GROMACS .gro file of N, CA and C in nm:
model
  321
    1UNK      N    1  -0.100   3.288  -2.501
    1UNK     CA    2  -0.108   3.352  -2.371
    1UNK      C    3   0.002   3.459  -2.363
    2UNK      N    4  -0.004   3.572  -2.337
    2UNK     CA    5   0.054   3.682  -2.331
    2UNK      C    6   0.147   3.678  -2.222
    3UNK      N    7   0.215   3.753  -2.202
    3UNK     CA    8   0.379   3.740  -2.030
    3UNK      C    9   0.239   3.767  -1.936
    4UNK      N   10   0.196   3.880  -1.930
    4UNK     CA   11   0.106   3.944  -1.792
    4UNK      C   12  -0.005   3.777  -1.739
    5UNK      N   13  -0.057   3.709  -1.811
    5UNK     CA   14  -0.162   3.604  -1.803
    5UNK      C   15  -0.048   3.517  -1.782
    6UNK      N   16   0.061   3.476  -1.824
    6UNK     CA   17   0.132   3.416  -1.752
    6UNK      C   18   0.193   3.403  -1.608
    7UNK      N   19   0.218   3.581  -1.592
    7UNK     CA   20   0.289   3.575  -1.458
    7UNK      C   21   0.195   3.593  -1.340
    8UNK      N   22   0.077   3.621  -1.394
    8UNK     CA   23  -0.036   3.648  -1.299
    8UNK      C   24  -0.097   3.494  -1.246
    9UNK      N   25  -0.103   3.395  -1.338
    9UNK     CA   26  -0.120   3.229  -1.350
    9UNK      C   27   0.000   3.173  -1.244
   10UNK      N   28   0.099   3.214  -1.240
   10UNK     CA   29   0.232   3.188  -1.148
   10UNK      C   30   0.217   3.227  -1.049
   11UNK      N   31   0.172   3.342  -1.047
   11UNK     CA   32   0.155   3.423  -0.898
   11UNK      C   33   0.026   3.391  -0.818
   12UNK      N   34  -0.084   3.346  -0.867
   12UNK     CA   35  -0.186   3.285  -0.796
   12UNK      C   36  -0.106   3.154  -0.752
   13UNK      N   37  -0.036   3.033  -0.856
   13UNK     CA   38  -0.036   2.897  -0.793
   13UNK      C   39   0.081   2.934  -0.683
   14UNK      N   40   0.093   3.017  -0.671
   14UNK     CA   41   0.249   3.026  -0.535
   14UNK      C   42   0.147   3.081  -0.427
   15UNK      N   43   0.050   3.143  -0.423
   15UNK     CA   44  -0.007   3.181  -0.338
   15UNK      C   45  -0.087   3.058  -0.283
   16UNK      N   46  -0.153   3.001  -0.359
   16UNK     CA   47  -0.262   2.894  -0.330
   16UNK      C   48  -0.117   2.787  -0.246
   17UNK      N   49  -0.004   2.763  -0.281
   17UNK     CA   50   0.098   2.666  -0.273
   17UNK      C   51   0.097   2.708  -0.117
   18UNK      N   52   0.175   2.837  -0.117
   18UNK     CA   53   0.190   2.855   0.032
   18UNK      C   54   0.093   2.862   0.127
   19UNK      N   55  -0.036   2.911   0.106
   19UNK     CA   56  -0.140   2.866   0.209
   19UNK      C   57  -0.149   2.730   0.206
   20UNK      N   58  -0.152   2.621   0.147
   20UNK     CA   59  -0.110   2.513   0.212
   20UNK      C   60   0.003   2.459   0.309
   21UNK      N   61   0.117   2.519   0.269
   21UNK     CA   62   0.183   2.504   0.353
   21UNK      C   63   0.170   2.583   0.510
   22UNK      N   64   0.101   2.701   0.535
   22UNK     CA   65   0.120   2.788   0.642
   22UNK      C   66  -0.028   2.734   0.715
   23UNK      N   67  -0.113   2.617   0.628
   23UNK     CA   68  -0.236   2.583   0.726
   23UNK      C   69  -0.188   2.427   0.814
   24UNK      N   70  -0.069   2.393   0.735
   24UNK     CA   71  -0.038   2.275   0.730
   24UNK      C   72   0.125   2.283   0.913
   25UNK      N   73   0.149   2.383   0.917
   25UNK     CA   74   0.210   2.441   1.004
   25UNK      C   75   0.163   2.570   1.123
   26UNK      N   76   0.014   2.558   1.099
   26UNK     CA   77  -0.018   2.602   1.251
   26UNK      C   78  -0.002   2.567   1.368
   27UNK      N   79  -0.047   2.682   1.447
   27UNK     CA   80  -0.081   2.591   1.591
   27UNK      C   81  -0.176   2.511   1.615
   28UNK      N   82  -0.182   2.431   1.621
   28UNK     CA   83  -0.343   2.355   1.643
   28UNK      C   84  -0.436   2.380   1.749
   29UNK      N   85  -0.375   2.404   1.843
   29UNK     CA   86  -0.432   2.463   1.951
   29UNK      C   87  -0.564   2.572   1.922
   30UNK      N   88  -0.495   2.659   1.873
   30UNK     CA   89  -0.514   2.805   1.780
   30UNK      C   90  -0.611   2.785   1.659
   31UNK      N   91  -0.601   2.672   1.588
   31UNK     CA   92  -0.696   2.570   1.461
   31UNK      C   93  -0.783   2.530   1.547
   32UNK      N   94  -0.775   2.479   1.627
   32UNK     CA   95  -0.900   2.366   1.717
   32UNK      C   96  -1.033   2.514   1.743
   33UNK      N   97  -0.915   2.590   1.830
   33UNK     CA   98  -1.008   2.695   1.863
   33UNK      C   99  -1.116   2.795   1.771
   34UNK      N  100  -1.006   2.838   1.655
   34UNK     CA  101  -1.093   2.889   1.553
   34UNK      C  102  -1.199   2.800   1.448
   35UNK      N  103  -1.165   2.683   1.489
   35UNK     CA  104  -1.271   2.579   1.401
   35UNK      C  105  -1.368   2.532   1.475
   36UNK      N  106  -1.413   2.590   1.586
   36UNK     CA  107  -1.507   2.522   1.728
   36UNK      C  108  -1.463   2.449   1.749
   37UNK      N  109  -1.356   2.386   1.756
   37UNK     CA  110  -1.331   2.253   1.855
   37UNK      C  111  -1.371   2.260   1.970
   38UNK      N  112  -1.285   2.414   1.984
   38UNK     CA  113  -1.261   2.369   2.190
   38UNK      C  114  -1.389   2.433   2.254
   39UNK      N  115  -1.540   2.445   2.184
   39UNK     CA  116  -1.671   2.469   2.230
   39UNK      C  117  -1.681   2.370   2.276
   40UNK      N  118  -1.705   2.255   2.246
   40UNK     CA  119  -1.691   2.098   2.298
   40UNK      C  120  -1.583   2.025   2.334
   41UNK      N  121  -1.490   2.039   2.325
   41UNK     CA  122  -1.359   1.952   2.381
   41UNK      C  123  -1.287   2.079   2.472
   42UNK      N  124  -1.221   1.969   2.561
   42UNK     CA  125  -1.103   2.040   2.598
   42UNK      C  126  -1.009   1.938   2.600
   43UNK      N  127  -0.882   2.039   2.661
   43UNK     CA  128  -0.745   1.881   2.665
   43UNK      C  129  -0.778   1.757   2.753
   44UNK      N  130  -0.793   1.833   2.898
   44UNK     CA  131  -0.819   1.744   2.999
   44UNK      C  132  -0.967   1.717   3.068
   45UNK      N  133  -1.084   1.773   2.996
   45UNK     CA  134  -1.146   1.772   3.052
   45UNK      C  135  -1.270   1.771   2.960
   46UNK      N  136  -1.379   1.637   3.027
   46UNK     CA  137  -1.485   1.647   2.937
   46UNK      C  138  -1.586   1.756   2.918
   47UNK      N  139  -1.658   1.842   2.810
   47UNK     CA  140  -1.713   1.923   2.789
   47UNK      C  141  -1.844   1.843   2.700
   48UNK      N  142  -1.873   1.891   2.611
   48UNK     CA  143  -1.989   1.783   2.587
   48UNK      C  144  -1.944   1.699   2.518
   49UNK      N  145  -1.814   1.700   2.448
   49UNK     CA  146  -1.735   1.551   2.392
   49UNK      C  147  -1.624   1.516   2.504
   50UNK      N  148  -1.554   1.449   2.464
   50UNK     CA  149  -1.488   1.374   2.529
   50UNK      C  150  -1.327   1.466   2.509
   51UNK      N  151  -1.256   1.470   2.655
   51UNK     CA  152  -1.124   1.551   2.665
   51UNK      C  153  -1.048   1.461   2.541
   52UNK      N  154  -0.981   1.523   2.481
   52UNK     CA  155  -0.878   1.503   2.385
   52UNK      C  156  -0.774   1.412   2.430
   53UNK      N  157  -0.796   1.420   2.560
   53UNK     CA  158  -0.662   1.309   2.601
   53UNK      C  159  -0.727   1.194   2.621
   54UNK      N  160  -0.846   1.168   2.673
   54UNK     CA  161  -0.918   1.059   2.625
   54UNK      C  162  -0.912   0.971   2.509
   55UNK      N  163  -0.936   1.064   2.389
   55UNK     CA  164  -0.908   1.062   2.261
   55UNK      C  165  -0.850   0.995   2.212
   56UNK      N  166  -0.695   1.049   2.291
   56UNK     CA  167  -0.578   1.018   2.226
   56UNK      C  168  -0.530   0.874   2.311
   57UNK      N  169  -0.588   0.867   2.450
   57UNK     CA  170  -0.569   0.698   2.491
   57UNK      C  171  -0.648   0.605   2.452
   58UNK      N  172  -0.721   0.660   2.360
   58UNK     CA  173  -0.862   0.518   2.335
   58UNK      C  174  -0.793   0.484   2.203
   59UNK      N  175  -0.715   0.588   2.123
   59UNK     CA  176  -0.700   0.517   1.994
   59UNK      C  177  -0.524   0.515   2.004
   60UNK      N  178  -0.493   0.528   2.084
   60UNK     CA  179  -0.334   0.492   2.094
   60UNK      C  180  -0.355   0.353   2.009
   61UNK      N  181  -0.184   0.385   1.937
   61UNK     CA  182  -0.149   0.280   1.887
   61UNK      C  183  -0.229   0.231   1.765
   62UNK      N  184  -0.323   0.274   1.727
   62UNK     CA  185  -0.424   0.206   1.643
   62UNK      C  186  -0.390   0.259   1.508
   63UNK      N  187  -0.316   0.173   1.398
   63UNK     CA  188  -0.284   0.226   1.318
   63UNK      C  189  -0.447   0.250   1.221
   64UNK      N  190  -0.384   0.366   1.115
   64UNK     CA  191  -0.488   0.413   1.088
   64UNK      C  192  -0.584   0.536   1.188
   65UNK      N  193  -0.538   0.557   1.306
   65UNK     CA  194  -0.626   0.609   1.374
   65UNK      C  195  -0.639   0.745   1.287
   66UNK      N  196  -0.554   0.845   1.278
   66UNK     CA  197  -0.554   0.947   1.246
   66UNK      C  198  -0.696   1.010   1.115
   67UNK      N  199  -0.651   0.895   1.017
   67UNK     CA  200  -0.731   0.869   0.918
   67UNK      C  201  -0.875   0.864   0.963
   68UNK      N  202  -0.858   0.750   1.042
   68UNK     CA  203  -1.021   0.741   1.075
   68UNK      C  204  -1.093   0.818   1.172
   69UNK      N  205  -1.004   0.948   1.267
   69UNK     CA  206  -1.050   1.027   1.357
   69UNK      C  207  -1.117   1.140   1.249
   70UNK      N  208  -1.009   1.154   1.139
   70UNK     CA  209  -1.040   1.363   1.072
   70UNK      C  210  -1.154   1.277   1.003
   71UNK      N  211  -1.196   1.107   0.931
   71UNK     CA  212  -1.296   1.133   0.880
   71UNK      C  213  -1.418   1.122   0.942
   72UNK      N  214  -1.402   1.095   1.098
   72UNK     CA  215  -1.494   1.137   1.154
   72UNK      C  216  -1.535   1.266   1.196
   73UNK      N  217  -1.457   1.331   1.237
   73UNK     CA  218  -1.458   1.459   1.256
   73UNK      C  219  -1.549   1.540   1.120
   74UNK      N  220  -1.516   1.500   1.004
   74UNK     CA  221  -1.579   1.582   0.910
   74UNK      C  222  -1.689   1.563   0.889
   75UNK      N  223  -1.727   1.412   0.892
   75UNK     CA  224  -1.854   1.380   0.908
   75UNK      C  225  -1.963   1.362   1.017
   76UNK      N  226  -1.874   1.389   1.127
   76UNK     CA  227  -1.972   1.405   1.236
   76UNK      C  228  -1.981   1.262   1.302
   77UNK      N  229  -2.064   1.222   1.392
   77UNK     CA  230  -2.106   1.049   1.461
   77UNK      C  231  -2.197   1.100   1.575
   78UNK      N  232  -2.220   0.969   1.609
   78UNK     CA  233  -2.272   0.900   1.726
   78UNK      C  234  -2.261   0.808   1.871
   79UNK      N  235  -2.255   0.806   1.967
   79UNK     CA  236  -2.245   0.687   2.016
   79UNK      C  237  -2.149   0.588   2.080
   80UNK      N  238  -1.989   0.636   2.028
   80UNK     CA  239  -1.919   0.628   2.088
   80UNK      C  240  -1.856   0.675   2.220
   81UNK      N  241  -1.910   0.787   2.236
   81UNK     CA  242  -1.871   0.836   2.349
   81UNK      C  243  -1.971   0.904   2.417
   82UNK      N  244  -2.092   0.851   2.428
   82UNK     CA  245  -2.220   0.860   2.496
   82UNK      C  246  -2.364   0.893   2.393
   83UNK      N  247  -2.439   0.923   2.422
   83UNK     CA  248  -2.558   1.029   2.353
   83UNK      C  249  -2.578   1.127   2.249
   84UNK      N  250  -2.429   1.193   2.327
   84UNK     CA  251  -2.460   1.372   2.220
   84UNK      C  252  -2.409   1.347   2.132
   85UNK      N  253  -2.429   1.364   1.979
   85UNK     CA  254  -2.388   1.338   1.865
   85UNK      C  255  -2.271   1.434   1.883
   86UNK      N  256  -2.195   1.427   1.736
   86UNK     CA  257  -2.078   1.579   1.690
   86UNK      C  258  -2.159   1.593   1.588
   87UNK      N  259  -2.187   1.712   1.580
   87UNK     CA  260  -2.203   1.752   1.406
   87UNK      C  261  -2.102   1.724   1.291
   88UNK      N  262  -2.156   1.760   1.205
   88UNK     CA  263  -2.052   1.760   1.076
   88UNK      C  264  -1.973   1.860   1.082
   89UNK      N  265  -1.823   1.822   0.999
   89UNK     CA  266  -1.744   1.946   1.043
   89UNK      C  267  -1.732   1.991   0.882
   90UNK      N  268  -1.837   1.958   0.753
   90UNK     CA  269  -1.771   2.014   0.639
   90UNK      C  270  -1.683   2.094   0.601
   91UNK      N  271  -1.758   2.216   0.711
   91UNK     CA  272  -1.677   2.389   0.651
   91UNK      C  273  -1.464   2.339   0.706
   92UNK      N  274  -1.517   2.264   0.785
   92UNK     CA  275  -1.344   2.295   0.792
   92UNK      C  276  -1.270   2.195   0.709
   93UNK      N  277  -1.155   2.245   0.656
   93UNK     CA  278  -1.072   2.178   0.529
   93UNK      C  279  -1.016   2.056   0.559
   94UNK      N  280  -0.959   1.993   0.536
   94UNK     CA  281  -0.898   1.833   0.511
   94UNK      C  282  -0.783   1.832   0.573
   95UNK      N  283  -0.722   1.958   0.533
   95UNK     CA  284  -0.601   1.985   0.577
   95UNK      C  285  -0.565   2.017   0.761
   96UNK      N  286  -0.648   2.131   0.761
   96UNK     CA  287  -0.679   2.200   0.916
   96UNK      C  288  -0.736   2.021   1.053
   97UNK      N  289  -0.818   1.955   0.989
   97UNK     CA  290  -0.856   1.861   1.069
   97UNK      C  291  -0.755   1.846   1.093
   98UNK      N  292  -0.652   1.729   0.960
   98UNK     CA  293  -0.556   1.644   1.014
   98UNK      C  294  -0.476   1.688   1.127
   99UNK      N  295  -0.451   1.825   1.114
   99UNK     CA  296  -0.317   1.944   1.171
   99UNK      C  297  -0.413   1.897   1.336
  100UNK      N  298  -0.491   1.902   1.353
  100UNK     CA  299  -0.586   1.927   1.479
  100UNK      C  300  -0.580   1.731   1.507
  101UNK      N  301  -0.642   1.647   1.465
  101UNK     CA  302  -0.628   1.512   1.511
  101UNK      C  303  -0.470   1.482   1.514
  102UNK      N  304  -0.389   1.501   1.421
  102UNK     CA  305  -0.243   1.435   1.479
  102UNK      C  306  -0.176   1.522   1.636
  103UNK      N  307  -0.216   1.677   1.656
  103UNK     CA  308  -0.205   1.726   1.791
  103UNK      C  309  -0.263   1.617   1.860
  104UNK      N  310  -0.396   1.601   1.847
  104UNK     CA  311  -0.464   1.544   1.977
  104UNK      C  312  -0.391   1.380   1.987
  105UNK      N  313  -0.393   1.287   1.901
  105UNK     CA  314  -0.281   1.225   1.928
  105UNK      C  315  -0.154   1.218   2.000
  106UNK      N  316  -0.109   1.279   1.964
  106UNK     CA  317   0.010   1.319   2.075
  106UNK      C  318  -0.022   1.354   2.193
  107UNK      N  319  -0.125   1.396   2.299
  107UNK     CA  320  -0.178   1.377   2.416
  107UNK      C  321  -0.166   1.276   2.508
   0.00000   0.00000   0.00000
């Protein structure tokens, strides 16, 4: 491997490195919004899911919650909180959920 294929190999993994870190330190607010969250949620108030502060008092305390909110979130449900399903959230990353369920936690 030649210097240029080297430093170009370096310079992508620092790039890929720091967008993890700068998705991992958003606003969530700002994440919720650009990922559709807040089409259906709001903080305080039900929209066709359930207000976020709801959310965050139904699973207070529940260890594991976090875990088991983003993998709902990605996969979508039913039933818990009335009729209207959530869709699937594939397109949005692993990362961006968590950043968005540990906010709503803290509610």
């Amino acid at each position: 491997m030649n210097k240029m294929k080297i430093m170009l190999l370096a310079a992508s993994t620092t790039v890929v490195s720091l967008g993890a870190v700068a998705t991992a330190s958003a606003d969530p607010v700002a994440l919720a919004t650009q990922r559709g969250c807040m089409a259906c949620h709001q903080v305080e108030t039900k929209v066709v899911g359930p207000a976020y502060k709801e959310v965050a008092a139904k699973y207070k305390g529940q260890e594991g919650a976090v875990e088991m909110l983003s993998a709902k979130v990605k996969a979508g449900g039913s039933g818990v909180w009335g009729p209207v399903p959530m869709p699937p959230n594939a397109h949005v990353s692993d990362e961006d959920i968590k950043v968005i369920v540990e906010w709503v936690m803290t509610l």
